[in-house]
PDB file of C-alpha atoms in Angstrom:
ATOM      1  CA  MET A 929     147.929  34.810 103.589  1.00 48.00           C
ATOM      2  CA  SER A 930     146.684  31.750 101.426  1.00 51.00           C
ATOM      3  CA  ALA A 931     143.338  31.413 101.643  1.00 56.00           C
ATOM      4  CA  SER A 932     140.752  28.981  99.271  1.00 56.00           C
ATOM      5  CA  PRO A 933     138.896  30.533  96.544  1.00 57.00           C
ATOM      6  CA  LYS A 934     135.362  30.360  98.497  1.00 59.00           C
ATOM      7  CA  SER A 935     136.985  32.268 101.258  1.00 73.00           C
ATOM      8  CA  LEU A 936     138.102  35.002  99.267  1.00 79.00           C
ATOM      9  CA  LEU A 937     134.716  35.628  97.727  1.00 76.00           C
ATOM     10  CA  GLU A 938     133.274  36.015 101.028  1.00 78.00           C
ATOM     11  CA  ILE A 939     135.511  39.114 102.004  1.00 84.00           C
ATOM     12  CA  ASP A 940     133.808  42.157 101.870  1.00 83.00           C
ATOM     13  CA  ILE A 941     135.756  44.735  99.323  1.00 83.00           C
ATOM     14  CA  SER A 942     132.924  47.026  98.884  1.00 81.00           C
ATOM     15  CA  LYS A 943     134.535  48.545 102.313  1.00 81.00           C
ATOM     16  CA  PRO A 944     138.144  49.366 103.093  1.00 85.00           C
ATOM     17  CA  ARG A 945     140.129  46.777 104.590  1.00 85.00           C
ATOM     18  CA  TYR A 946     140.537  49.072 107.805  1.00 88.00           C
ATOM     19  CA  ASP A 947     137.662  50.152 110.399  1.00 89.00           C
ATOM     20  CA  GLN A 948     136.629  53.407 108.834  1.00 89.00           C
ATOM     21  CA  SER A 949     134.562  54.128 112.078  1.00 88.00           C
ATOM     22  CA  THR A 950     138.438  55.091 113.606  1.00 93.00           C
ATOM     23  CA  TYR A 951     140.645  57.962 112.652  1.00 94.00           C
ATOM     24  CA  VAL A 952     143.453  55.115 112.553  1.00 95.00           C
ATOM     25  CA  GLY A 953     141.559  53.000 110.344  1.00 94.00           C
ATOM     26  CA  ARG A 954     141.040  55.767 107.707  1.00 93.00           C
ATOM     27  CA  ALA A 955     144.533  56.739 108.151  1.00 93.00           C
ATOM     28  CA  LYS A 956     145.546  53.331 107.145  1.00 92.00           C
ATOM     29  CA  HIS A 957     143.339  53.121 103.894  1.00 89.00           C
ATOM     30  CA  PHE A 958     144.352  56.725 102.526  1.00 89.00           C
ATOM     31  CA  LEU A 959     147.980  56.088 103.390  1.00 89.00           C
ATOM     32  CA  GLN A 960     147.481  53.097 100.711  1.00 88.00           C
ATOM     33  CA  VAL A 961     145.271  54.951  98.373  1.00 82.00           C
ATOM     34  CA  THR A 962     147.133  58.178  98.360  1.00 86.00           C
ATOM     35  CA  ASN A 963     150.500  56.474  97.947  1.00 89.00           C
ATOM     36  CA  PRO A 964     152.659  58.317  94.754  1.00 89.00           C
ATOM     37  CA  LEU A 965     153.676  54.996  93.856  1.00 90.00           C
ATOM     38  CA  ASN A 966     150.351  54.167  92.675  1.00 90.00           C
ATOM     39  CA  VAL A 967     150.430  57.073  89.897  1.00 89.00           C
ATOM     40  CA  PHE A 968     153.074  55.147  88.010  1.00 89.00           C
ATOM     41  CA  ALA A 969     150.892  51.940  87.709  1.00 89.00           C
ATOM     42  CA  THR A 970     150.540  50.995  84.227  1.00 91.00           C
ATOM     43  CA  SER A 971     146.925  50.803  82.159  1.00 90.00           C
ATOM     44  CA  ASN A 972     147.516  47.238  81.984  1.00 93.00           C
ATOM     45  CA  ALA A 973     147.924  46.987  86.150  1.00 92.00           C
ATOM     46  CA  LEU A 974     144.988  49.223  86.467  1.00 92.00           C
ATOM     47  CA  GLU A 975     142.678  47.280  83.899  1.00 92.00           C
ATOM     48  CA  ASN A 976     143.786  43.745  85.872  1.00 92.00           C
ATOM     49  CA  ALA A 977     142.953  45.312  89.163  1.00 91.00           C
ATOM     50  CA  ARG A 978     139.336  46.211  87.995  1.00 92.00           C
ATOM     51  CA  SER A 979     138.879  42.665  86.461  1.00 90.00           C
ATOM     52  CA  ILE A 980     139.828  41.477  90.086  1.00 90.00           C
ATOM     53  CA  VAL A 981     137.424  43.399  91.587  1.00 89.00           C
ATOM     54  CA  THR A 982     134.700  43.075  89.214  1.00 89.00           C
ATOM     55  CA  LYS A 983     134.880  39.354  89.326  1.00 87.00           C
ATOM     56  CA  HIS A 984     134.991  39.213  93.223  1.00 85.00           C
ATOM     57  CA  ARG A 985     131.760  41.515  92.795  1.00 86.00           C
ATOM     58  CA  LEU A 986     130.187  39.064  90.431  1.00 85.00           C
ATOM     59  CA  LYS A 987     131.310  36.154  92.495  1.00 84.00           C
ATOM     60  CA  GLU A 988     133.544  34.817  89.669  1.00 82.00           C
ATOM     61  CA  PRO A 989     136.780  32.556  90.511  1.00 81.00           C
ATOM     62  CA  LEU A 990     139.769  34.259  90.907  1.00 80.00           C
ATOM     63  CA  PRO A 991     142.975  33.492  89.670  1.00 78.00           C
ATOM     64  CA  ASP A 992     144.738  30.420  90.858  1.00 77.00           C
ATOM     65  CA  GLY A 993     147.009  30.948  93.942  1.00 79.00           C
ATOM     66  CA  PHE A 994     145.269  34.388  94.745  1.00 82.00           C
ATOM     67  CA  THR A 995     146.064  35.504  98.119  1.00 86.00           C
ATOM     68  CA  VAL A 996     143.941  37.765 100.650  1.00 87.00           C
ATOM     69  CA  ASP A 997     146.833  40.362 100.234  1.00 88.00           C
ATOM     70  CA  ASP A 998     146.691  40.058  96.251  1.00 88.00           C
ATOM     71  CA  LEU A 999     143.036  40.923  96.667  1.00 88.00           C
ATOM     72  CA  TRP A1000     143.280  43.807  98.655  1.00 90.00           C
ATOM     73  CA  SER A1001     146.475  45.365  96.857  1.00 90.00           C
ATOM     74  CA  ALA A1002     143.982  45.027  93.524  1.00 90.00           C
ATOM     75  CA  LYS A1003     141.160  46.836  95.403  1.00 90.00           C
ATOM     76  CA  ILE A1004     143.760  49.678  96.777  1.00 90.00           C
ATOM     77  CA  LEU A1005     144.789  49.968  93.288  1.00 91.00           C
ATOM     78  CA  TYR A1006     141.624  50.014  91.907  1.00 91.00           C
ATOM     79  CA  ASP A1007     140.205  52.478  94.466  1.00 87.00           C
ATOM     80  CA  SER A1008     143.319  54.622  93.643  1.00 87.00           C
ATOM     81  CA  ALA A1009     142.290  55.182  89.908  1.00 88.00           C
ATOM     82  CA  PHE A1010     138.585  54.524  89.725  1.00 88.00           C
ATOM     83  CA  HIS A1011     135.929  57.077  91.004  1.00 84.00           C
ATOM     84  CA  PRO A1012     133.867  55.144  93.582  1.00 76.00           C
ATOM     85  CA  ASP A1013     130.615  56.240  92.291  1.00 74.00           C
ATOM     86  CA  THR A1014     130.931  55.966  88.563  1.00 78.00           C
ATOM     87  CA  GLY A1015     133.436  53.447  88.055  1.00 80.00           C
ATOM     88  CA  GLU A1016     135.401  55.780  85.348  1.00 84.00           C
ATOM     89  CA  LYS A1017     139.189  55.762  85.379  1.00 87.00           C
ATOM     90  CA  MET A1018     140.167  59.214  86.723  1.00 88.00           C
ATOM     91  CA  ASN A1019     142.588  61.700  85.179  1.00 87.00           C
ATOM     92  CA  ILE A1020     145.777  60.803  86.252  1.00 88.00           C
ATOM     93  CA  ILE A1021     146.590  64.443  87.643  1.00 88.00           C
ATOM     94  CA  GLY A1022     143.411  64.745  89.465  1.00 86.00           C
ATOM     95  CA  ARG A1023     143.972  61.514  91.397  1.00 87.00           C
ATOM     96  CA  MET A1024     144.460  61.829  95.325  1.00 80.00           C
ATOM     97  CA  SER A1025     147.873  59.446  94.424  1.00 85.00           C
ATOM     98  CA  ALA A1026     148.931  62.425  92.461  1.00 88.00           C
ATOM     99  CA  GLN A1027     148.432  64.903  95.173  1.00 83.00           C
ATOM    100  CA  VAL A1028     151.951  64.402  97.090  1.00 87.00           C
ATOM    101  CA  PRO A1029     154.103  64.770  93.691  1.00 90.00           C
ATOM    102  CA  MET A1030     152.023  67.543  92.059  1.00 90.00           C
ATOM    103  CA  ASN A1031     151.680  69.512  95.151  1.00 87.00           C
ATOM    104  CA  MET A1032     155.352  69.470  96.141  1.00 88.00           C
ATOM    105  CA  LEU A1033     156.201  71.129  92.823  1.00 90.00           C
ATOM    106  CA  ILE A1034     153.582  73.599  92.740  1.00 90.00           C
ATOM    107  CA  THR A1035     154.018  74.637  96.668  1.00 87.00           C
ATOM    108  CA  GLY A1036     157.521  74.892  96.393  1.00 86.00           C
ATOM    109  CA  GLY A1037     157.281  76.894  93.400  1.00 88.00           C
ATOM    110  CA  MET A1038     154.519  79.238  95.392  1.00 84.00           C
ATOM    111  CA  MET A1039     156.722  79.641  98.291  1.00 84.00           C
ATOM    112  CA  THR A1040     159.903  80.268  96.517  1.00 83.00           C
ATOM    113  CA  PHE A1041     158.930  82.733  93.899  1.00 84.00           C
ATOM    114  CA  TYR A1042     156.140  84.900  96.593  1.00 79.00           C
ATOM    115  CA  LYS A1043     157.988  88.339  95.928  1.00 77.00           C
ATOM    116  CA  SER A1044     157.574  88.807  92.344  1.00 82.00           C
ATOM    117  CA  THR A1045     154.232  89.701  90.907  1.00 84.00           C
ATOM    118  CA  PRO A1046     154.650  88.015  87.572  1.00 89.00           C
ATOM    119  CA  ALA A1047     155.862  84.655  89.572  1.00 87.00           C
ATOM    120  CA  VAL A1048     152.839  84.773  92.040  1.00 84.00           C
ATOM    121  CA  VAL A1049     150.476  85.438  89.094  1.00 86.00           C
ATOM    122  CA  PHE A1050     151.983  82.381  87.399  1.00 90.00           C
ATOM    123  CA  TRP A1051     152.188  80.055  90.206  1.00 87.00           C
ATOM    124  CA  GLN A1052     148.690  80.898  91.648  1.00 82.00           C
ATOM    125  CA  TRP A1053     147.260  79.949  88.090  1.00 86.00           C
ATOM    126  CA  ILE A1054     149.148  76.726  87.752  1.00 89.00           C
ATOM    127  CA  ASN A1055     147.974  75.955  91.412  1.00 85.00           C
ATOM    128  CA  GLN A1056     144.292  76.530  90.636  1.00 80.00           C
ATOM    129  CA  SER A1057     144.367  75.184  87.339  1.00 84.00           C
ATOM    130  CA  PHE A1058     145.514  71.816  89.170  1.00 87.00           C
ATOM    131  CA  ASN A1059     143.224  72.250  92.197  1.00 79.00           C
ATOM    132  CA  ALA A1060     140.099  72.531  89.706  1.00 77.00           C
ATOM    133  CA  LEU A1061     141.116  69.266  87.876  1.00 82.00           C
ATOM    134  CA  VAL A1062     141.374  67.679  91.265  1.00 80.00           C
ATOM    135  CA  ASN A1063     137.927  69.163  92.242  1.00 73.00           C
ATOM    136  CA  TYR A1064     136.481  67.967  89.599  1.00 77.00           C
ATOM    137  CA  THR A1065     138.006  64.544  89.210  1.00 80.00           C
ATOM    138  CA  ASN A1066     136.826  63.524  92.842  1.00 72.00           C
ATOM    139  CA  ARG A1067     133.650  65.394  92.709  1.00 68.00           C
ATOM    140  CA  SER A1068     130.688  63.603  94.763  1.00 60.00           C
ATOM    141  CA  GLY A1069     128.052  61.464  92.859  1.00 58.00           C
ATOM    142  CA  ASP A1070     128.082  61.380  89.063  1.00 59.00           C
ATOM    143  CA  ALA A1071     127.603  65.370  88.578  1.00 58.00           C
ATOM    144  CA  GLN A1072     128.026  66.534  85.223  1.00 62.00           C
ATOM    145  CA  LEU A1073     129.232  70.440  85.092  1.00 64.00           C
ATOM    146  CA  SER A1074     128.871  72.307  81.549  1.00 67.00           C
ATOM    147  CA  ASN A1075     132.148  73.922  79.853  1.00 69.00           C
ATOM    148  CA  SER A1076     130.791  77.267  81.039  1.00 75.00           C
ATOM    149  CA  HIS A1077     130.356  76.442  84.581  1.00 71.00           C
ATOM    150  CA  LEU A1078     133.545  74.676  84.832  1.00 72.00           C
ATOM    151  CA  LEU A1079     135.021  78.107  83.216  1.00 78.00           C
ATOM    152  CA  THR A1080     132.999  80.339  85.730  1.00 78.00           C
ATOM    153  CA  SER A1081     134.210  78.364  88.614  1.00 74.00           C
ATOM    154  CA  TYR A1082     138.242  78.018  87.495  1.00 78.00           C
ATOM    155  CA  ALA A1083     138.247  81.960  86.647  1.00 82.00           C
ATOM    156  CA  ALA A1084     136.604  82.789  90.554  1.00 79.00           C
ATOM    157  CA  ALA A1085     138.963  80.483  92.155  1.00 74.00           C
ATOM    158  CA  THR A1086     142.108  81.803  90.407  1.00 79.00           C
ATOM    159  CA  GLY A1087     140.533  85.266  90.743  1.00 81.00           C
ATOM    160  CA  GLY A1088     140.350  84.708  94.312  1.00 77.00           C
ATOM    161  CA  ALA A1089     143.573  83.390  94.990  1.00 76.00           C
ATOM    162  CA  LEU A1090     145.344  86.059  93.059  1.00 81.00           C
ATOM    163  CA  THR A1091     143.775  88.953  94.567  1.00 83.00           C
ATOM    164  CA  THR A1092     144.322  87.443  97.984  1.00 79.00           C
ATOM    165  CA  ALA A1093     148.076  86.863  97.370  1.00 80.00           C
ATOM    166  CA  LEU A1094     148.906  90.227  95.568  1.00 82.00           C
ATOM    167  CA  GLY A1095     146.762  92.054  98.129  1.00 85.00           C
ATOM    168  CA  LEU A1096     148.604  90.513 100.866  1.00 81.00           C
ATOM    169  CA  ASN A1097     152.160  91.003  99.414  1.00 80.00           C
ATOM    170  CA  HIS A1098     151.034  94.460  99.196  1.00 81.00           C
ATOM    171  CA  LEU A1099     149.969  94.934 102.798  1.00 82.00           C
ATOM    172  CA  VAL A1100     153.086  92.971 103.999  1.00 77.00           C
ATOM    173  CA  LYS A1101     155.924  94.293 102.028  1.00 77.00           C
ATOM    174  CA  ASN A1102     157.415  96.191 104.871  1.00 75.00           C
ATOM    175  CA  ALA A1103     156.489  93.165 107.656  1.00 76.00           C
ATOM    176  CA  SER A1104     158.708  90.767 108.658  1.00 79.00           C
ATOM    177  CA  PRO A1105     159.983  88.182 105.994  1.00 77.00           C
ATOM    178  CA  ILE A1106     158.330  85.183 107.982  1.00 81.00           C
ATOM    179  CA  ILE A1107     154.824  86.960 107.302  1.00 84.00           C
ATOM    180  CA  GLY A1108     155.690  87.182 103.464  1.00 80.00           C
ATOM    181  CA  ARG A1109     156.447  83.702 103.243  1.00 83.00           C
ATOM    182  CA  LEU A1110     152.902  82.880 104.786  1.00 85.00           C
ATOM    183  CA  VAL A1111     150.912  84.627 102.281  1.00 84.00           C
ATOM    184  CA  PRO A1112     150.892  82.092  99.579  1.00 85.00           C
ATOM    185  CA  PHE A1113     149.260  79.875 102.322  1.00 86.00           C
ATOM    186  CA  VAL A1114     146.564  82.372 102.944  1.00 86.00           C
ATOM    187  CA  ALA A1115     145.972  82.680  99.402  1.00 83.00           C
ATOM    188  CA  VAL A1116     145.666  78.744  99.250  1.00 83.00           C
ATOM    189  CA  ALA A1117     143.313  78.429 101.858  1.00 87.00           C
ATOM    190  CA  ALA A1118     141.129  81.299 100.701  1.00 83.00           C
ATOM    191  CA  ALA A1119     140.727  79.581  97.072  1.00 80.00           C
ATOM    192  CA  ASN A1120     139.760  76.330  98.432  1.00 83.00           C
ATOM    193  CA  CYS A1121     137.251  78.105 100.288  1.00 85.00           C
ATOM    194  CA  VAL A1122     135.974  79.270  96.800  1.00 80.00           C
ATOM    195  CA  ASN A1123     137.119  76.588  94.078  1.00 76.00           C
ATOM    196  CA  ILE A1124     135.948  73.389  95.842  1.00 82.00           C
ATOM    197  CA  PRO A1125     132.120  74.942  96.412  1.00 86.00           C
ATOM    198  CA  LEU A1126     131.898  76.461  92.705  1.00 79.00           C
ATOM    199  CA  MET A1127     133.540  73.524  91.028  1.00 75.00           C
ATOM    200  CA  ARG A1128     130.521  71.264  93.171  1.00 80.00           C
ATOM    201  CA  SER A1129     128.140  73.738  92.889  1.00 81.00           C
ATOM    202  CA  GLN A1130     125.728  71.260  90.876  1.00 81.00           C
ATOM    203  CA  GLU A1131     125.576  69.360  93.822  1.00 85.00           C
ATOM    204  CA  LEU A1132     124.697  72.317  96.174  1.00 87.00           C
ATOM    205  CA  MET A1133     121.783  72.973  93.334  1.00 86.00           C
ATOM    206  CA  GLU A1134     120.607  69.291  92.842  1.00 87.00           C
ATOM    207  CA  GLY A1135     121.761  67.527  95.742  1.00 89.00           C
ATOM    208  CA  THR A1136     124.223  64.577  95.806  1.00 89.00           C
ATOM    209  CA  PRO A1137     123.479  60.662  95.827  1.00 90.00           C
ATOM    210  CA  VAL A1138     122.406  59.495  99.226  1.00 91.00           C
ATOM    211  CA  TYR A1139     121.962  55.877 100.230  1.00 91.00           C
ATOM    212  CA  ASP A1140     120.786  53.300 102.844  1.00 87.00           C
ATOM    213  CA  GLU A1141     122.824  50.876 104.664  1.00 85.00           C
ATOM    214  CA  ASN A1142     122.852  48.336 102.209  1.00 83.00           C
ATOM    215  CA  GLY A1143     123.692  50.653  99.201  1.00 83.00           C
ATOM    216  CA  ASN A1144     120.258  51.306  97.709  1.00 86.00           C
ATOM    217  CA  ARG A1145     119.996  54.922  96.346  1.00 89.00           C
ATOM    218  CA  LEU A1146     117.183  56.751  98.013  1.00 88.00           C
ATOM    219  CA  GLY A1147     117.347  60.024  96.177  1.00 89.00           C
ATOM    220  CA  LEU A1148     119.578  63.248  96.093  1.00 90.00           C
ATOM    221  CA  SER A1149     120.208  65.389  99.280  1.00 91.00           C
ATOM    222  CA  LYS A1150     121.365  69.253  98.947  1.00 92.00           C
ATOM    223  CA  ALA A1151     121.995  69.000 102.708  1.00 93.00           C
ATOM    224  CA  ALA A1152     124.562  66.425 102.353  1.00 93.00           C
ATOM    225  CA  ALA A1153     126.237  67.579  99.593  1.00 92.00           C
ATOM    226  CA  ARG A1154     126.769  70.963 101.657  1.00 93.00           C
ATOM    227  CA  ASP A1155     128.277  68.899 104.461  1.00 94.00           C
ATOM    228  CA  GLY A1156     130.346  67.056 102.097  1.00 93.00           C
ATOM    229  CA  ILE A1157     131.608  70.216 100.565  1.00 93.00           C
ATOM    230  CA  ILE A1158     132.444  71.959 104.120  1.00 94.00           C
ATOM    231  CA  GLN A1159     134.356  68.604 104.952  1.00 94.00           C
ATOM    232  CA  VAL A1160     136.615  68.646 102.007  1.00 91.00           C
ATOM    233  CA  THR A1161     137.415  72.264 102.082  1.00 93.00           C
ATOM    234  CA  PHE A1162     138.529  71.992 105.655  1.00 94.00           C
ATOM    235  CA  SER A1163     140.578  68.885 104.614  1.00 93.00           C
ATOM    236  CA  ARG A1164     142.214  70.649 101.674  1.00 89.00           C
ATOM    237  CA  ILE A1165     143.281  73.097 103.697  1.00 92.00           C
ATOM    238  CA  SER A1166     144.512  70.987 106.708  1.00 93.00           C
ATOM    239  CA  MET A1167     146.392  69.200 103.797  1.00 90.00           C
ATOM    240  CA  ALA A1168     148.341  72.038 102.740  1.00 89.00           C
ATOM    241  CA  ALA A1169     148.815  73.593 106.155  1.00 91.00           C
ATOM    242  CA  PRO A1170     151.972  71.488 107.463  1.00 91.00           C
ATOM    243  CA  GLY A1171     154.167  72.049 104.576  1.00 88.00           C
ATOM    244  CA  MET A1172     152.959  75.454 103.886  1.00 88.00           C
ATOM    245  CA  VAL A1173     153.066  76.993 107.584  1.00 90.00           C
ATOM    246  CA  LEU A1174     156.342  75.017 109.132  1.00 90.00           C
ATOM    247  CA  VAL A1175     158.442  75.099 105.902  1.00 88.00           C
ATOM    248  CA  PRO A1176     158.793  78.858 106.073  1.00 87.00           C
ATOM    249  CA  PHE A1177     160.084  78.859 109.496  1.00 88.00           C
ATOM    250  CA  VAL A1178     162.571  76.284 108.385  1.00 88.00           C
ATOM    251  CA  MET A1179     163.844  78.677 105.244  1.00 85.00           C
ATOM    252  CA  ASN A1180     163.473  81.784 107.270  1.00 84.00           C
ATOM    253  CA  ARG A1181     166.114  80.408 109.725  1.00 85.00           C
ATOM    254  CA  LEU A1182     167.984  79.085 106.941  1.00 84.00           C
ATOM    255  CA  GLU A1183     168.247  82.551 105.177  1.00 81.00           C
ATOM    256  CA  ARG A1184     169.148  84.453 108.659  1.00 82.00           C
ATOM    257  CA  GLN A1185     172.102  82.076 109.287  1.00 81.00           C
ATOM    258  CA  GLY A1186     173.168  82.815 105.981  1.00 78.00           C
ATOM    259  CA  THR A1187     173.058  79.188 104.431  1.00 75.00           C
ATOM    260  CA  LEU A1188     170.803  80.165 101.465  1.00 74.00           C
ATOM    261  CA  ARG A1189     172.803  82.986 100.847  1.00 77.00           C
ATOM    262  CA  LYS A1190     175.870  80.957 100.135  1.00 79.00           C
ATOM    263  CA  VAL A1191     173.946  78.446  98.045  1.00 79.00           C
ATOM    264  CA  PRO A1192     170.823  80.347  96.918  1.00 78.00           C
ATOM    265  CA  TRP A1193     170.223  77.933  93.839  1.00 78.00           C
ATOM    266  CA  MET A1194     169.346  75.575  96.890  1.00 82.00           C
ATOM    267  CA  THR A1195     166.372  77.223  97.885  1.00 81.00           C
ATOM    268  CA  LEU A1196     163.768  75.883  95.327  1.00 84.00           C
ATOM    269  CA  PRO A1197     165.129  72.113  95.705  1.00 88.00           C
ATOM    270  CA  ILE A1198     164.993  72.600  99.651  1.00 88.00           C
ATOM    271  CA  GLN A1199     161.651  73.828  99.874  1.00 87.00           C
ATOM    272  CA  VAL A1200     160.114  71.304  97.452  1.00 89.00           C
ATOM    273  CA  SER A1201     161.864  68.366  99.506  1.00 90.00           C
ATOM    274  CA  LEU A1202     160.558  69.861 102.549  1.00 91.00           C
ATOM    275  CA  VAL A1203     157.071  70.324 101.508  1.00 90.00           C
ATOM    276  CA  GLY A1204     157.090  66.618  99.846  1.00 89.00           C
ATOM    277  CA  PHE A1205     157.945  65.333 103.255  1.00 91.00           C
ATOM    278  CA  CYS A1206     154.930  67.146 104.666  1.00 91.00           C
ATOM    279  CA  LEU A1207     152.664  66.244 102.135  1.00 89.00           C
ATOM    280  CA  THR A1208     153.607  62.488 102.092  1.00 89.00           C
ATOM    281  CA  PHE A1209     152.252  62.190 105.627  1.00 90.00           C
ATOM    282  CA  ALA A1210     149.722  65.392 105.744  1.00 91.00           C
ATOM    283  CA  THR A1211     147.709  64.246 102.496  1.00 88.00           C
ATOM    284  CA  PRO A1212     146.311  60.752 103.923  1.00 90.00           C
ATOM    285  CA  LEU A1213     146.017  62.148 107.342  1.00 93.00           C
ATOM    286  CA  ALA A1214     143.963  65.171 106.372  1.00 92.00           C
ATOM    287  CA  CYS A1215     141.961  62.712 103.884  1.00 90.00           C
ATOM    288  CA  ALA A1216     141.461  60.889 106.921  1.00 92.00           C
ATOM    289  CA  VAL A1217     139.888  63.263 109.475  1.00 92.00           C
ATOM    290  CA  PHE A1218     136.471  62.610 108.051  1.00 92.00           C
ATOM    291  CA  LYS A1219     134.718  59.179 106.666  1.00 89.00           C
ATOM    292  CA  GLN A1220     134.823  58.806 103.016  1.00 86.00           C
ATOM    293  CA  LYS A1221     131.284  57.052 103.290  1.00 88.00           C
ATOM    294  CA  ALA A1222     129.904  60.177 104.999  1.00 91.00           C
ATOM    295  CA  GLU A1223     126.338  59.851 107.546  1.00 91.00           C
ATOM    296  CA  ILE A1224     123.862  62.203 107.519  1.00 91.00           C
ATOM    297  CA  LYS A1225     121.221  62.121 110.187  1.00 92.00           C
ATOM    298  CA  TYR A1226     117.490  61.774 108.599  1.00 88.00           C
ATOM    299  CA  THR A1227     116.182  64.854 110.657  1.00 87.00           C
ATOM    300  CA  ASN A1228     119.047  66.728 109.155  1.00 90.00           C
ATOM    301  CA  ILE A1229     118.099  66.227 105.340  1.00 88.00           C
ATOM    302  CA  GLU A1230     115.868  68.641 103.268  1.00 90.00           C
ATOM    303  CA  SER A1231     111.747  68.512 103.470  1.00 87.00           C
ATOM    304  CA  GLU A1232     111.716  67.341  99.914  1.00 89.00           C
ATOM    305  CA  LEU A1233     113.557  64.402 100.644  1.00 88.00           C
ATOM    306  CA  LYS A1234     111.918  63.615 103.832  1.00 88.00           C
ATOM    307  CA  GLU A1235     108.978  63.641 101.593  1.00 87.00           C
ATOM    308  CA  LYS A1236     109.740  61.255  99.671  1.00 88.00           C
ATOM    309  CA  LEU A1237     111.342  58.722 102.141  1.00 87.00           C
ATOM    310  CA  ASP A1238     107.875  59.273 104.102  1.00 86.00           C
ATOM    311  CA  GLN A1239     106.068  57.892 100.994  1.00 85.00           C
ATOM    312  CA  GLN A1240     108.462  55.196 100.616  1.00 83.00           C
ATOM    313  CA  PHE A1241     108.898  54.014 104.154  1.00 80.00           C
ATOM    314  CA  GLY A1242     106.013  55.082 105.767  1.00 79.00           C
ATOM    315  CA  ASP A1243     106.262  55.784 109.515  1.00 78.00           C
ATOM    316  CA  ASN A1244     109.504  54.018 109.290  1.00 83.00           C
ATOM    317  CA  PRO A1245     112.091  55.994 107.726  1.00 83.00           C
ATOM    318  CA  PRO A1246     115.826  55.320 107.801  1.00 85.00           C
ATOM    319  CA  ASN A1247     117.085  57.014 110.864  1.00 88.00           C
ATOM    320  CA  THR A1248     120.967  57.475 108.938  1.00 90.00           C
ATOM    321  CA  LEU A1249     121.756  57.921 105.267  1.00 92.00           C
ATOM    322  CA  TRP A1250     125.164  57.605 103.760  1.00 91.00           C
ATOM    323  CA  TYR A1251     126.947  59.242 100.529  1.00 91.00           C
ATOM    324  CA  ASN A1252     130.091  59.834  99.033  1.00 88.00           C
ATOM    325  CA  LYS A1253     131.606  63.228 100.563  1.00 87.00           C
ATOM    326  CA  GLY A1254     134.356  63.234  97.755  1.00 80.00           C
ATOM    327  CA  LEU A1255     137.961  64.203  98.379  1.00 76.00           C
TER     328      LEU A1255
END
């Protein structure tokens, strides 16, 4: 779609291309942002995307022949690699576009080697190390965590996952094989409930930035941080559920039919492939459950922030505030 330089500058790229008030619009947005192919973008491509976005924000002329689709492609690539609050380039493994390739390998390993205690310890440790990096990379606002805080959060989440996995394995060792195959999912869900709040605990203690409808920062809200962390935790568990719940039933059936006994070396490749297929769709669909630019009502924020806004706005404070919930 060709467009004049002036009309390109009139496009509002501060918001996603698709309507974020609807689930379908959010799903379309995250299908593009979490596209695994974005991981392979070169440093030059990412810097070019940042340059295009920066020029557009400053109302500077864009390259000759630039189209609307070119502009949105640059914005999507920018969103996939740069933090929405700080503008910093995110660690490549922590980006949401790396979720599918990384999680399919790690999850496949957890679900294949779930019986051996050393293997459970190894794969849960790998998974929590990856989750800790993702949670830190995609934290809301510009929160900074000390090394000791990061280490404490990481150790607690890893310990929680290992305790859950090993404890459940002991409890279900005489149960149906399908029950044993579901243990990794329960461990992952439990760990998410520990890892995400701990990794973002500074937001809970100090608050996450909240803004008015024009993007003006109004202060920090602990209530918004709490709501955002709850939403992210739910989304992460939903993201893992299809692959870690449905695939075990498929693998259990293949085992009962004797297929895996004939070619046992295919167990890992089959599970990784099936999990990857599930994650390709589950990742963007789970991210889209809640709005990225989340809302919180004035009546639901803490009293300290209310007092500040009352002083600033008098009898007419904003009814709704917005914040980045994180991913």
